[in-house]
Amino acid sequence: MMYWTSIISNISKQKSLLLLALLSVAWVSNTLAQSEYGPIRRGEIHDMIDAKQAAIDQFDAITDQQVKLNNNRDTELSKTSYFTLIDLIQETIESSSNSNLEKYNDLIGTYNLIANVSERNVQYINFYYTNIYNAYGILSHKSLGDLDVFLYKQMLPSLANITLFKDEPIAEKFLKDAAAQYPTELLKSFSAFQKEKYAQSVLEETAKIAPNTIKKYFPTKSTINSYLINSKDPTVQELMLLYRQYGAESKAYFFLDKIMETPNNRSYYSYLWPDTENYLKELIDIRKKTNPLAEYSLDQELKLQALKYIRVINDMHLMKESAERFAGVDSMNAEELYTLIVYSAEEIFTSTYNGLFERLYSKLEADSIDGYDFLHTMNFNRFRTFIKLGAGYNTLNNYMALIDTTNQDLLLNHFVNSLGDNLSDLGEAVNVADTFGSLEDSILLKKFLGHLLEERKELTDDMNIYGEVIYNLLISLIGEKIDIDSSLLTDFELLELPPLNSIDLGDLTNAKHENIQQHFFFDDEDGLLSFGTFINNYKNSNWRIIDSTHYVIIESAKGNPVQIFANKPLSEREGQAQVKAYFEANDIVPSIVVHRGHSYYVHLTIDQIQPETKMVFLGSCGGYHNLSQVIDRSPKVHIISSKQIGTILVNNPLLYAISESIRKGENIDWADIWNNVGDKLKTNKKATEKFHDYIPPHKNLGAIFLQAYYELTG
């Protein structure tokens, strides 16, 4: 029921009398404005919200407070988003102790949440649900008095709802912190808070953190540009001068920190380009500082430069002559090699990593540089990523051998401390969890445990509840790897982690006892090769292949019913669209989703994941953000991932083994699957080496950590 339908009719009947009454007692009010935004005026906004809800309800020509969308999950979300949550938001606003004006403004903000929903965009339910749920959370937590925690937990969607808390004391600090992670989104939301007294300060902070992002506004006549032109801040004035002298294409913006130190060197940095010898060295030199100017822009540029080198080396992975493959980096120093590694973690191949690490190790050893001191020199920039990669690629012990005993303990402590400080980005905590997943060294794990327990105690003393959850989970993850002395757990028990050792057959089949899979192939050379070898696996008497123009259906000829839908790579768009249309027409949601392509396509596959999806095969892990997106869509999903781009040598036998188990009516036991596939690959040395890069769901501690954290914190 739309919240105000019954109330508004009563207000309308008494509108004139109420208005006279309000005017007659206005002299006892603090201001006339308070009565001006009272129930009558707010009732008009409730009317507008109800009318918009009614219009949305009719998009599918059925009055049932939901919109029929692509699948059951999206249809249910439309009911939750456009109706249930909007009604709850209205109730929350009216039951709050806020002033009439605050309630009025919050209602305007509520209307704006759905004002632009149309028949053309109503299907973008993930976007609308995220924003509407976030708005409900903001208004609820304002009443509870813990708004700051909620905002930082949901930083990105909160930026879109700034109108709902722009008057709160936390607003300025939150926006400045958000600028460090999401400057583009913050600038898009600027008009929502541009009249606030802190707007100028927030904009100046954003310019200092992300000059390469904000420079896009320099040539325009926008409000943002007007604020910047009128700024008295010396750094912002320098930015405007750089634009006037060298234009928007200059690389000087990345060197803002050095330019502010020595303005007379401005021309040197304005003519420094990526193809010059010192470009990367100069960037690294700035990034080693604590909180340098242009920090966000520096990180973006360093990642871009690192991937230029890494992709070239990756592309030559079949070369037998390693020297030629790594010729482009042999002249680099340790700082440059380290930077290439940590800024390319999501794309680096195993052999590429090994080649770079060997060169880094050799340079540190030759110069007798302590490994901890080196990380300190790099200001520990992305060092958790470096440690995670070392654990994953079995080079961590080698690196630790470069560190003296005292410094080893300092590094382990530094690795696990302060993880509860930034609730807006769990990426560092996931790096720690992934590291534990890769480690088999019980002595090292026990050392980590000791530091985790110390950190957890400090958080308990500080009443940092969410931080406690992070450390409780990390301690529990270590408890999956080694036995923990119960005397160490004085005030808590190990948490129960998501059971990801196996999947019951019933969870992988629908009401008709069918297992439905969708495999996504993409239009490139890799896609063509992968598709051909994939199809060949099923050319036997247990399976039949039904060929359509743009996709194929592989279905079991014996045993349990299994249907695998796979688009043809040369028909990437047409095939995927036709499979999607078939699923929608037959109310089908695949329980298994498989990504067979490079990491830059993975978001297209992730977008298709539904709550009913029980297993996702990513091919390449893609890091924290991809994991979190998958788990957002299916909280209890089992994720198979790889430390690098997947290979047909492993993908085909692994996926075939899973399908065969389902066809035979067996539950999926990941340890058994991994042992069986490993045994079959033993005769192929290259396949066996690649298989070691694959992470089964029950050992994907990063994913397990995220699933448990989301469940525990709501």
XYZ file of C-alpha atoms in Angstrom, residues 426 469-470 472-474 476-477 495-500 631 635-636 701-714:
31
model
C 37.571 -3.686 2.320
C 34.156 -8.194 12.851
C 37.032 -7.872 10.365
C 37.270 -11.944 14.177
C 36.837 -13.162 10.612
C 40.544 -13.078 9.800
C 38.625 -17.523 12.067
C 40.111 -17.882 8.574
C 33.080 -17.530 13.752
C 31.221 -20.009 11.617
C 32.315 -19.357 8.024
C 30.186 -19.902 4.893
C 30.109 -23.651 4.103
C 31.739 -23.714 0.660
C 28.785 -11.605 -3.959
C 25.514 -13.794 -1.437
C 26.040 -17.556 -1.108
C 39.503 -17.001 1.522
C 39.039 -13.521 0.037
C 35.581 -14.471 -1.188
C 34.769 -16.322 2.039
C 35.817 -13.257 4.040
C 33.547 -10.945 2.013
C 30.568 -13.303 2.178
C 30.885 -13.665 5.934
C 31.476 -9.931 6.479
C 28.394 -8.945 4.474
C 26.275 -11.496 6.291
C 27.460 -10.397 9.738
C 27.134 -6.649 9.086
C 24.001 -6.690 6.970
